[in-house]
Amino acid sequence: MRTRRTLYFAIATLVLGGIGAIVYLWSFVLLPSFIAESIKSAPPPTETVSAEEARNENWQPRIAAIGTLTATDGIDIAPQVGGVVDMIAFESGKTVRKGELLLRLDFAAEAAEMRSITAQLVNAEADLARRESLAAKGYAPRSQIDELRSQRDSLQASVDRLRAIIAQKFIYAPWDGRLGLRNLSIGSYVAAGQRVVWLQHVDPIFADFAVTEEEYGRIAAEQKVTARFNAWPGEVFTGKVVTTDARMSDASRMITVRAEIANPDGRLLPGMYANVEVAAGTPAAVITVPQTAVTFSLYGDNVFVVVPASKSDPKAKPDDLVIERRFVKVGEIREGRVAVRDGINLGERVVTAGQNKIDQGSHVVVNNSIALQATGETELQ
């Protein structure tokens, strides 16, 4: 009886051990192996991206620079003589014409002195005339005539001097231009040479900008210039190159170019910064891609190119697409497009949206509607 019980126990132990071994083998050996094989044999995940073909465009070669506006003529209006202001004939910021009266200084003292000297001059001329009549008859010596003539000429010179001083008390605009802000009032004393107001001639207006030695070789008079200003976003002002400086800067090794820009409404003011572009050379064909397609990096600019999977896998389906990362040499950036000098061929498709989901060899499908959704646009049906 005891022997039979021991036999049953041994059989049960063997059965349970076998079941445990089978469970262990399945759970920790066979099942993980099956899962790994399934994952390995599963097709790679496919990401959705937006793409656009590289296209050919004719771009006008341009030289870009930051310029500063300066008036074609600009001076500080200042009197030649000192005096008290008794009339102001201009308003701040107004446009004036050549010869227009701007300011008058008090000239009462000079006018009174001139009247006094003028009266003396009249008497001196009358006295000289009488003496000359007597001298003609031999009743007056020549020395007296010479002395009277000298007195007459001295008085005349004094009158002329006072007349010139009085004229300097009237300040006129030397040419057409726009005035700045006045900094005086009636009754103010103005010293000789003291600035009264700015006068700037700003139509046309100059834009001065610096270019490198290489760019200087492409600059010529009469070239078209466009300028943009932060004060008027989206507006383009046009002009032309008029001249260049006679030497390069010793410090920057650059040369200053001067352009002339039309400014009929006077919106452009001296001192403004301008984003200047000079049309230099004839239009040339360039391959361009959207700026969003280029990843700019210190290690090299690159793009993701969509290519057929069959290029690297002969067993792939004809419509399967994969990603190929390419380093490119880029040129100018204009209005959201980048000129590519090397690395992209005409007609190749580059990824413009969805780059964060892909890398070299990623499988993709192209759906350009995601780019429209990202920008808030609506796809036309």
mmCIF file of C-alpha atoms in Angstrom:
data_model
loop_
_atom_site.group_PDB
_atom_site.id
_atom_site.type_symbol
_atom_site.label_atom_id
_atom_site.label_comp_id
_atom_site.label_asym_id
_atom_site.label_seq_id
_atom_site.Cartn_x
_atom_site.Cartn_y
_atom_site.Cartn_z
ATOM 1 C CA MET A 1 0.000 0.000 0.000
ATOM 2 C CA ARG A 2 2.788 2.297 0.919
ATOM 3 C CA THR A 3 4.651 1.448 -2.269
ATOM 4 C CA ARG A 4 1.581 2.278 -4.384
ATOM 5 C CA ARG A 5 1.217 5.688 -2.705
ATOM 6 C CA THR A 6 4.836 6.498 -3.373
ATOM 7 C CA LEU A 7 4.370 5.527 -7.016
ATOM 8 C CA TYR A 8 1.345 7.810 -7.379
ATOM 9 C CA PHE A 9 3.246 10.683 -5.819
ATOM 10 C CA ALA A 10 6.165 10.187 -8.185
ATOM 11 C CA ILE A 11 3.865 10.067 -11.217
ATOM 12 C CA ALA A 12 2.083 13.277 -10.096
ATOM 13 C CA THR A 13 5.387 15.019 -9.552
ATOM 14 C CA LEU A 14 6.579 14.091 -13.032
ATOM 15 C CA VAL A 15 3.330 15.249 -14.633
ATOM 16 C CA LEU A 16 3.345 18.577 -12.825
ATOM 17 C CA GLY A 17 7.037 19.095 -13.587
ATOM 18 C CA GLY A 18 6.412 18.390 -17.249
ATOM 19 C CA ILE A 19 3.540 20.843 -17.366
ATOM 20 C CA GLY A 20 5.708 23.475 -15.660
ATOM 21 C CA ALA A 21 8.521 22.881 -18.100
ATOM 22 C CA ILE A 22 6.153 23.224 -21.036
ATOM 23 C CA VAL A 23 4.711 26.499 -19.634
ATOM 24 C CA TYR A 24 8.195 27.878 -19.000
ATOM 25 C CA LEU A 25 9.388 26.897 -22.475
ATOM 26 C CA TRP A 26 6.384 28.552 -24.094
ATOM 27 C CA SER A 27 6.397 31.728 -22.008
ATOM 28 C CA PHE A 28 10.098 32.495 -21.907
ATOM 29 C CA VAL A 29 11.535 30.849 -25.028
ATOM 30 C CA LEU A 30 9.054 30.091 -27.782
ATOM 31 C CA LEU A 31 6.656 33.059 -27.386
ATOM 32 C CA PRO A 32 9.381 35.792 -27.307
ATOM 33 C CA SER A 33 10.979 34.149 -30.322
ATOM 34 C CA PHE A 34 7.669 34.167 -32.198
ATOM 35 C CA ILE A 35 7.090 37.836 -31.288
ATOM 36 C CA ALA A 36 10.602 38.847 -32.397
ATOM 37 C CA GLU A 37 10.140 37.051 -35.703
ATOM 38 C CA SER A 38 6.769 38.732 -36.229
ATOM 39 C CA ILE A 39 8.241 42.159 -35.549
ATOM 40 C CA LYS A 40 11.188 41.462 -37.825
ATOM 41 C CA SER A 41 8.985 40.275 -40.657
ATOM 42 C CA ALA A 42 6.436 43.101 -40.248
ATOM 43 C CA PRO A 43 6.627 45.888 -42.845
ATOM 44 C CA PRO A 44 8.248 49.158 -41.632
ATOM 45 C CA PRO A 45 5.867 51.910 -40.450
ATOM 46 C CA THR A 46 4.826 54.442 -43.056
ATOM 47 C CA GLU A 47 4.754 58.159 -42.168
ATOM 48 C CA THR A 48 2.705 60.823 -43.909
ATOM 49 C CA VAL A 49 4.593 63.885 -45.153
ATOM 50 C CA SER A 50 4.099 66.820 -47.495
ATOM 51 C CA ALA A 51 6.490 67.243 -50.416
ATOM 52 C CA GLU A 52 7.137 69.598 -53.316
ATOM 53 C CA GLU A 53 9.225 69.323 -56.458
ATOM 54 C CA ALA A 54 12.399 71.337 -56.895
ATOM 55 C CA ARG A 55 11.729 73.765 -59.705
ATOM 56 C CA ASN A 56 13.641 76.022 -62.051
ATOM 57 C CA GLU A 57 13.307 79.807 -61.680
ATOM 58 C CA ASN A 58 14.963 82.807 -63.304
ATOM 59 C CA TRP A 59 16.413 84.944 -60.537
ATOM 60 C CA GLN A 60 17.920 88.371 -61.001
ATOM 61 C CA PRO A 61 21.335 88.411 -59.262
ATOM 62 C CA ARG A 62 21.176 90.858 -56.374
ATOM 63 C CA ILE A 63 23.479 92.465 -53.847
ATOM 64 C CA ALA A 64 21.824 92.944 -50.461
ATOM 65 C CA ALA A 65 22.989 95.438 -47.838
ATOM 66 C CA ILE A 66 21.814 97.616 -44.962
ATOM 67 C CA GLY A 67 21.868 101.314 -45.843
ATOM 68 C CA THR A 68 21.321 104.644 -44.122
ATOM 69 C CA LEU A 69 19.310 107.484 -45.627
ATOM 70 C CA THR A 70 20.888 110.918 -45.970
ATOM 71 C CA ALA A 71 19.457 114.128 -47.378
ATOM 72 C CA THR A 72 20.639 115.225 -50.810
ATOM 73 C CA ASP A 73 21.114 118.652 -49.202
ATOM 74 C CA GLY A 74 20.942 119.336 -45.493
ATOM 75 C CA ILE A 75 22.038 122.264 -43.343
ATOM 76 C CA ASP A 76 21.493 123.962 -40.005
ATOM 77 C CA ILE A 77 19.752 127.264 -40.647
ATOM 78 C CA ALA A 78 21.725 129.789 -38.573
ATOM 79 C CA PRO A 79 22.095 133.600 -38.706
ATOM 80 C CA GLN A 80 25.367 135.232 -39.710
ATOM 81 C CA VAL A 81 24.878 137.916 -37.061
ATOM 82 C CA GLY A 82 23.416 137.861 -33.564
ATOM 83 C CA GLY A 83 20.172 139.505 -32.547
ATOM 84 C CA VAL A 84 16.749 139.225 -30.945
ATOM 85 C CA VAL A 85 14.059 137.333 -32.873
ATOM 86 C CA ASP A 86 11.148 139.620 -33.715
ATOM 87 C CA MET A 87 9.394 137.480 -36.360
ATOM 88 C CA ILE A 88 9.146 133.734 -37.085
ATOM 89 C CA ALA A 89 7.716 133.025 -40.531
ATOM 90 C CA PHE A 90 7.837 129.210 -40.594
ATOM 91 C CA GLU A 91 6.178 126.223 -38.929
ATOM 92 C CA SER A 92 7.988 123.132 -37.725
ATOM 93 C CA GLY A 93 8.035 120.265 -40.214
ATOM 94 C CA LYS A 94 6.706 122.297 -43.127
ATOM 95 C CA THR A 95 8.023 122.306 -46.679
ATOM 96 C CA VAL A 96 9.437 125.627 -47.867
ATOM 97 C CA ARG A 97 10.516 127.020 -51.220
ATOM 98 C CA LYS A 98 13.798 128.628 -52.162
ATOM 99 C CA GLY A 99 13.867 132.311 -51.127
ATOM 100 C CA GLU A 100 11.012 131.980 -48.623
ATOM 101 C CA LEU A 101 11.461 134.114 -45.471
ATOM 102 C CA LEU A 102 12.001 131.983 -42.375
ATOM 103 C CA LEU A 103 13.099 134.355 -39.619
ATOM 104 C CA ARG A 104 13.774 138.019 -38.899
ATOM 105 C CA LEU A 105 15.966 139.516 -36.204
ATOM 106 C CA ASP A 106 15.391 142.955 -34.736
ATOM 107 C CA PHE A 107 17.243 145.563 -36.809
ATOM 108 C CA ALA A 108 15.884 148.818 -35.322
ATOM 109 C CA ALA A 109 19.298 149.988 -34.066
ATOM 110 C CA GLU A 110 20.976 149.352 -37.421
ATOM 111 C CA ALA A 111 18.125 151.065 -39.277
ATOM 112 C CA ALA A 112 18.416 154.172 -37.078
ATOM 113 C CA GLU A 113 22.187 154.270 -37.494
ATOM 114 C CA MET A 114 21.816 153.910 -41.245
ATOM 115 C CA ARG A 115 19.373 156.819 -41.378
ATOM 116 C CA SER A 116 21.852 158.966 -39.449
ATOM 117 C CA ILE A 117 24.783 158.051 -41.686
ATOM 118 C CA THR A 118 22.629 158.457 -44.797
ATOM 119 C CA ALA A 119 21.848 162.027 -43.724
ATOM 120 C CA GLN A 120 25.570 162.683 -43.213
ATOM 121 C CA LEU A 121 26.228 161.197 -46.632
ATOM 122 C CA VAL A 122 23.741 163.558 -48.260
ATOM 123 C CA ASN A 123 25.427 166.546 -46.617
ATOM 124 C CA ALA A 124 28.872 165.249 -47.580
ATOM 125 C CA GLU A 125 27.838 164.872 -51.228
ATOM 126 C CA ALA A 126 26.360 168.382 -51.266
ATOM 127 C CA ASP A 127 29.494 169.863 -49.653
ATOM 128 C CA LEU A 128 31.689 167.992 -52.131
ATOM 129 C CA ALA A 129 29.655 169.312 -55.057
ATOM 130 C CA ARG A 130 30.039 172.918 -53.843
ATOM 131 C CA ARG A 131 33.788 172.565 -53.282
ATOM 132 C CA GLU A 132 34.226 171.011 -56.729
ATOM 133 C CA SER A 133 32.387 174.008 -58.250
ATOM 134 C CA LEU A 134 34.677 176.441 -56.442
ATOM 135 C CA ALA A 135 37.757 174.419 -57.337
ATOM 136 C CA ALA A 136 36.776 174.619 -60.987
ATOM 137 C CA LYS A 137 36.966 178.421 -60.683
ATOM 138 C CA GLY A 138 40.236 178.256 -58.751
ATOM 139 C CA TYR A 139 38.786 179.263 -55.394
ATOM 140 C CA ALA A 140 39.374 175.943 -53.544
ATOM 141 C CA PRO A 141 42.516 173.790 -53.269
ATOM 142 C CA ARG A 142 42.584 170.196 -54.657
ATOM 143 C CA SER A 143 43.538 168.786 -51.264
ATOM 144 C CA GLN A 144 40.209 169.946 -49.875
ATOM 145 C CA ILE A 145 38.370 168.175 -52.677
ATOM 146 C CA ASP A 146 40.266 164.939 -52.024
ATOM 147 C CA GLU A 147 39.500 165.087 -48.315
ATOM 148 C CA LEU A 148 35.777 165.686 -48.905
ATOM 149 C CA ARG A 149 35.649 162.875 -51.456
ATOM 150 C CA SER A 150 37.289 160.511 -48.926
ATOM 151 C CA GLN A 151 34.726 161.482 -46.281
ATOM 152 C CA ARG A 152 31.904 160.877 -48.753
ATOM 153 C CA ASP A 153 33.257 157.431 -49.695
ATOM 154 C CA SER A 154 33.695 156.464 -46.034
ATOM 155 C CA LEU A 155 30.091 157.395 -45.260
ATOM 156 C CA GLN A 156 28.910 155.442 -48.316
ATOM 157 C CA ALA A 157 30.841 152.389 -47.122
ATOM 158 C CA SER A 158 29.205 152.701 -43.694
ATOM 159 C CA VAL A 159 25.772 152.794 -45.326
ATOM 160 C CA ASP A 160 26.617 149.709 -47.400
ATOM 161 C CA ARG A 161 27.883 147.890 -44.299
ATOM 162 C CA LEU A 162 24.710 148.648 -42.350
ATOM 163 C CA ARG A 163 22.582 147.632 -45.322
ATOM 164 C CA ALA A 164 24.430 144.274 -45.417
ATOM 165 C CA ILE A 165 23.960 143.774 -41.665
ATOM 166 C CA ILE A 166 20.241 144.510 -41.962
ATOM 167 C CA ALA A 167 19.986 142.049 -44.868
ATOM 168 C CA GLN A 168 21.621 139.397 -42.666
ATOM 169 C CA LYS A 169 18.865 139.930 -40.107
ATOM 170 C CA PHE A 170 16.435 138.404 -42.638
ATOM 171 C CA ILE A 171 16.982 134.634 -42.986
ATOM 172 C CA TYR A 172 15.659 132.945 -46.141
ATOM 173 C CA ALA A 173 15.510 129.326 -47.325
ATOM 174 C CA PRO A 174 18.509 128.721 -49.632
ATOM 175 C CA TRP A 175 16.650 125.978 -51.540
ATOM 176 C CA ASP A 176 13.458 123.922 -51.481
ATOM 177 C CA GLY A 177 13.287 121.535 -48.556
ATOM 178 C CA ARG A 178 11.594 120.358 -45.404
ATOM 179 C CA LEU A 179 12.136 122.064 -42.071
ATOM 180 C CA GLY A 180 12.724 120.336 -38.766
ATOM 181 C CA LEU A 181 11.564 121.473 -35.323
ATOM 182 C CA ARG A 182 12.251 125.060 -34.322
ATOM 183 C CA ASN A 183 13.878 125.591 -30.946
ATOM 184 C CA LEU A 184 13.293 129.309 -30.321
ATOM 185 C CA SER A 185 10.512 131.832 -29.797
ATOM 186 C CA ILE A 186 9.911 135.487 -30.528
ATOM 187 C CA GLY A 187 12.086 137.493 -28.145
ATOM 188 C CA SER A 188 14.814 134.856 -28.003
ATOM 189 C CA TYR A 189 18.375 136.034 -28.484
ATOM 190 C CA VAL A 190 20.184 134.169 -31.237
ATOM 191 C CA ALA A 191 23.961 134.267 -31.497
ATOM 192 C CA ALA A 192 25.795 134.249 -34.805
ATOM 193 C CA GLY A 193 26.059 130.644 -36.026
ATOM 194 C CA GLN A 194 23.459 129.299 -33.578
ATOM 195 C CA ARG A 195 21.201 126.644 -35.133
ATOM 196 C CA VAL A 196 17.636 127.811 -35.593
ATOM 197 C CA VAL A 197 16.139 124.861 -37.485
ATOM 198 C CA TRP A 198 17.131 121.961 -39.764
ATOM 199 C CA LEU A 199 16.509 122.241 -43.495
ATOM 200 C CA GLN A 200 16.642 119.001 -45.486
ATOM 201 C CA HIS A 201 16.080 118.385 -49.180
ATOM 202 C CA VAL A 202 14.689 114.821 -49.287
ATOM 203 C CA ASP A 203 13.267 114.328 -52.782
ATOM 204 C CA PRO A 204 15.140 112.448 -53.996
ATOM 205 C CA ILE A 205 16.932 111.074 -50.952
ATOM 206 C CA PHE A 206 20.271 109.261 -50.783
ATOM 207 C CA ALA A 207 20.748 105.728 -49.431
ATOM 208 C CA ASP A 208 24.373 104.987 -48.520
ATOM 209 C CA PHE A 209 25.398 101.348 -48.011
ATOM 210 C CA ALA A 210 28.646 99.381 -47.885
ATOM 211 C CA VAL A 211 29.606 96.449 -50.137
ATOM 212 C CA THR A 212 32.554 94.077 -50.188
ATOM 213 C CA GLU A 213 35.394 94.254 -52.685
ATOM 214 C CA GLU A 214 33.919 91.304 -54.596
ATOM 215 C CA GLU A 215 30.481 92.939 -54.743
ATOM 216 C CA TYR A 216 31.993 96.287 -55.732
ATOM 217 C CA GLY A 217 33.121 94.731 -59.011
ATOM 218 C CA ARG A 218 29.451 94.131 -59.868
ATOM 219 C CA ILE A 219 28.286 97.671 -59.033
ATOM 220 C CA ALA A 220 27.706 100.214 -61.808
ATOM 221 C CA ALA A 221 25.966 103.573 -62.109
ATOM 222 C CA GLU A 222 22.278 103.512 -63.089
ATOM 223 C CA GLN A 223 21.711 99.988 -61.709
ATOM 224 C CA LYS A 224 18.220 99.523 -60.301
ATOM 225 C CA VAL A 225 17.909 99.669 -56.515
ATOM 226 C CA THR A 226 14.988 98.590 -54.337
ATOM 227 C CA ALA A 227 14.667 99.528 -50.678
ATOM 228 C CA ARG A 228 12.388 98.336 -47.891
ATOM 229 C CA PHE A 229 11.772 100.003 -44.528
ATOM 230 C CA ASN A 230 10.432 98.752 -41.213
ATOM 231 C CA ALA A 231 8.184 101.808 -41.059
ATOM 232 C CA TRP A 232 6.228 100.603 -44.126
ATOM 233 C CA PRO A 233 6.180 96.788 -44.237
ATOM 234 C CA GLY A 234 5.372 95.359 -47.645
ATOM 235 C CA GLU A 235 6.161 98.559 -49.550
ATOM 236 C CA VAL A 236 9.057 98.730 -51.995
ATOM 237 C CA PHE A 237 10.790 102.006 -52.895
ATOM 238 C CA THR A 238 12.819 102.164 -56.100
ATOM 239 C CA GLY A 239 15.878 104.120 -57.154
ATOM 240 C CA LYS A 240 19.244 103.799 -58.857
ATOM 241 C CA VAL A 241 22.951 103.730 -58.086
ATOM 242 C CA VAL A 242 24.492 107.174 -58.618
ATOM 243 C CA THR A 243 28.100 106.841 -57.452
ATOM 244 C CA THR A 244 30.585 105.154 -55.114
ATOM 245 C CA ASP A 245 33.146 106.433 -52.648
ATOM 246 C CA ALA A 246 36.670 107.139 -53.894
ATOM 247 C CA ARG A 247 38.339 104.646 -51.519
ATOM 248 C CA MET A 248 37.661 101.617 -49.351
ATOM 249 C CA SER A 249 37.432 101.802 -45.580
ATOM 250 C CA ASP A 250 40.681 100.860 -43.860
ATOM 251 C CA ALA A 251 38.738 99.426 -40.915
ATOM 252 C CA SER A 252 36.040 97.357 -42.638
ATOM 253 C CA ARG A 253 37.659 96.859 -46.067
ATOM 254 C CA MET A 254 34.345 97.803 -47.643
ATOM 255 C CA ILE A 255 33.363 100.617 -49.973
ATOM 256 C CA THR A 256 30.337 102.886 -49.692
ATOM 257 C CA VAL A 257 27.829 103.004 -52.536
ATOM 258 C CA ARG A 258 25.323 105.837 -52.890
ATOM 259 C CA ALA A 259 21.878 105.267 -54.382
ATOM 260 C CA GLU A 260 19.196 107.825 -55.147
ATOM 261 C CA ILE A 261 15.611 106.952 -54.159
ATOM 262 C CA ALA A 262 12.469 108.809 -55.182
ATOM 263 C CA ASN A 263 10.661 110.317 -52.184
ATOM 264 C CA PRO A 264 7.876 112.540 -53.558
ATOM 265 C CA ASP A 265 5.690 112.382 -50.450
ATOM 266 C CA GLY A 266 8.585 112.912 -48.031
ATOM 267 C CA ARG A 267 7.908 109.765 -46.004
ATOM 268 C CA LEU A 268 11.559 108.740 -46.053
ATOM 269 C CA LEU A 269 13.648 110.692 -43.563
ATOM 270 C CA PRO A 270 17.405 111.100 -43.134
ATOM 271 C CA GLY A 271 18.812 108.623 -40.639
ATOM 272 C CA MET A 272 16.402 105.778 -41.442
ATOM 273 C CA TYR A 273 17.785 102.293 -42.023
ATOM 274 C CA ALA A 274 17.024 100.682 -45.382
ATOM 275 C CA ASN A 275 17.157 97.074 -46.565
ATOM 276 C CA VAL A 276 18.733 97.700 -49.954
ATOM 277 C CA GLU A 277 18.994 95.340 -52.924
ATOM 278 C CA VAL A 278 20.893 96.144 -56.110
ATOM 279 C CA ALA A 279 20.056 94.343 -59.350
ATOM 280 C CA ALA A 280 23.541 93.288 -60.485
ATOM 281 C CA GLY A 281 23.862 91.264 -63.672
ATOM 282 C CA THR A 282 21.436 89.402 -65.923
ATOM 283 C CA PRO A 283 18.769 86.935 -64.707
ATOM 284 C CA ALA A 284 20.032 83.358 -64.324
ATOM 285 C CA ALA A 285 18.272 79.993 -63.966
ATOM 286 C CA VAL A 286 18.466 78.466 -60.473
ATOM 287 C CA ILE A 287 16.932 75.392 -58.834
ATOM 288 C CA THR A 288 14.792 76.389 -55.861
ATOM 289 C CA VAL A 289 12.974 74.578 -53.059
ATOM 290 C CA PRO A 290 10.687 75.893 -50.306
ATOM 291 C CA GLN A 291 12.566 77.321 -47.345
ATOM 292 C CA THR A 292 10.638 74.948 -45.056
ATOM 293 C CA ALA A 293 12.298 72.004 -46.824
ATOM 294 C CA VAL A 294 15.820 72.961 -45.728
ATOM 295 C CA THR A 295 17.211 72.087 -42.307
ATOM 296 C CA PHE A 296 19.923 74.661 -41.602
ATOM 297 C CA SER A 297 22.727 73.364 -39.392
ATOM 298 C CA LEU A 298 26.298 74.149 -38.390
ATOM 299 C CA TYR A 299 27.209 70.670 -39.576
ATOM 300 C CA GLY A 300 25.718 71.194 -43.027
ATOM 301 C CA ASP A 301 22.371 72.167 -44.502
ATOM 302 C CA ASN A 302 20.273 69.196 -45.589
ATOM 303 C CA VAL A 303 16.935 68.164 -47.052
ATOM 304 C CA PHE A 304 14.834 64.996 -47.082
ATOM 305 C CA VAL A 305 14.313 63.759 -50.643
ATOM 306 C CA VAL A 306 11.424 61.420 -51.487
ATOM 307 C CA VAL A 307 12.698 58.595 -53.741
ATOM 308 C CA PRO A 308 11.237 55.249 -54.930
ATOM 309 C CA ALA A 309 11.946 52.412 -52.500
ATOM 310 C CA SER A 310 12.996 50.252 -55.457
ATOM 311 C CA LYS A 311 16.112 52.415 -55.748
ATOM 312 C CA SER A 312 17.563 50.646 -52.694
ATOM 313 C CA ASP A 313 15.312 47.534 -52.491
ATOM 314 C CA PRO A 314 14.602 45.657 -55.743
ATOM 315 C CA LYS A 315 11.791 43.722 -54.002
ATOM 316 C CA ALA A 316 9.889 46.880 -53.088
ATOM 317 C CA LYS A 317 6.600 47.754 -54.732
ATOM 318 C CA PRO A 318 6.706 50.363 -57.532
ATOM 319 C CA ASP A 319 4.683 52.878 -55.509
ATOM 320 C CA ASP A 320 6.656 52.476 -52.258
ATOM 321 C CA LEU A 321 8.532 55.640 -51.250
ATOM 322 C CA VAL A 322 11.441 56.118 -48.867
ATOM 323 C CA ILE A 323 13.423 59.053 -47.537
ATOM 324 C CA GLU A 324 16.940 59.942 -48.559
ATOM 325 C CA ARG A 325 18.727 62.594 -46.493
ATOM 326 C CA ARG A 326 20.967 64.822 -48.608
ATOM 327 C CA PHE A 327 23.381 67.593 -47.748
ATOM 328 C CA VAL A 328 22.989 70.606 -50.012
ATOM 329 C CA LYS A 329 24.743 73.878 -50.826
ATOM 330 C CA VAL A 330 22.275 76.725 -50.615
ATOM 331 C CA GLY A 331 22.361 80.222 -52.084
ATOM 332 C CA GLU A 332 20.019 83.179 -51.698
ATOM 333 C CA ILE A 333 16.701 83.068 -49.871
ATOM 334 C CA ARG A 334 13.875 84.993 -51.514
ATOM 335 C CA GLU A 335 10.248 85.167 -50.486
ATOM 336 C CA GLY A 336 10.175 81.763 -48.846
ATOM 337 C CA ARG A 337 12.282 79.912 -51.434
ATOM 338 C CA VAL A 338 15.933 78.846 -51.305
ATOM 339 C CA ALA A 339 18.298 78.565 -54.249
ATOM 340 C CA VAL A 340 20.119 75.198 -54.167
ATOM 341 C CA ARG A 341 23.531 75.193 -55.827
ATOM 342 C CA ASP A 342 24.293 71.509 -55.338
ATOM 343 C CA GLY A 343 22.637 68.368 -53.964
ATOM 344 C CA ILE A 344 19.217 68.516 -55.636
ATOM 345 C CA ASN A 345 18.170 67.822 -59.211
ATOM 346 C CA LEU A 346 15.332 69.512 -61.031
ATOM 347 C CA GLY A 347 12.017 67.737 -60.421
ATOM 348 C CA GLU A 348 13.067 65.817 -57.304
ATOM 349 C CA ARG A 349 10.591 65.981 -54.446
ATOM 350 C CA VAL A 350 11.675 67.349 -51.081
ATOM 351 C CA VAL A 351 9.768 67.057 -47.812
ATOM 352 C CA THR A 352 8.251 70.378 -46.728
ATOM 353 C CA ALA A 353 6.243 69.218 -43.684
ATOM 354 C CA GLY A 354 6.568 66.255 -41.331
ATOM 355 C CA GLN A 355 10.374 66.190 -41.060
ATOM 356 C CA ASN A 356 10.197 65.516 -37.320
ATOM 357 C CA LYS A 357 8.755 62.034 -37.994
ATOM 358 C CA ILE A 358 11.289 60.750 -40.516
ATOM 359 C CA ASP A 359 14.951 59.975 -41.054
ATOM 360 C CA GLN A 360 17.176 58.243 -43.584
ATOM 361 C CA GLY A 361 15.331 55.204 -45.012
ATOM 362 C CA SER A 362 11.911 56.035 -43.547
ATOM 363 C CA HIS A 363 8.936 54.808 -45.576
ATOM 364 C CA VAL A 364 6.503 57.590 -46.414
ATOM 365 C CA VAL A 365 3.365 58.513 -48.277
ATOM 366 C CA VAL A 366 2.937 62.014 -49.669
ATOM 367 C CA ASN A 367 -0.160 63.963 -48.686
ATOM 368 C CA ASN A 368 0.163 67.692 -49.358
ATOM 369 C CA SER A 369 -3.043 68.521 -47.506
ATOM 370 C CA ILE A 370 -1.132 68.372 -44.203
ATOM 371 C CA ALA A 371 0.894 71.386 -45.280
ATOM 372 C CA LEU A 372 -2.306 73.301 -45.994
ATOM 373 C CA GLN A 373 -3.711 72.400 -42.576
ATOM 374 C CA ALA A 374 -0.499 73.516 -40.881
ATOM 375 C CA THR A 375 -0.746 76.971 -42.440
ATOM 376 C CA GLY A 376 -4.488 77.311 -41.911
ATOM 377 C CA GLU A 377 -5.218 77.293 -45.645
ATOM 378 C CA THR A 378 -8.035 75.476 -47.386
ATOM 379 C CA GLU A 379 -7.309 73.083 -50.199
ATOM 380 C CA LEU A 380 -9.126 73.964 -53.395
ATOM 381 C CA GLN A 381 -11.408 71.244 -54.748
#
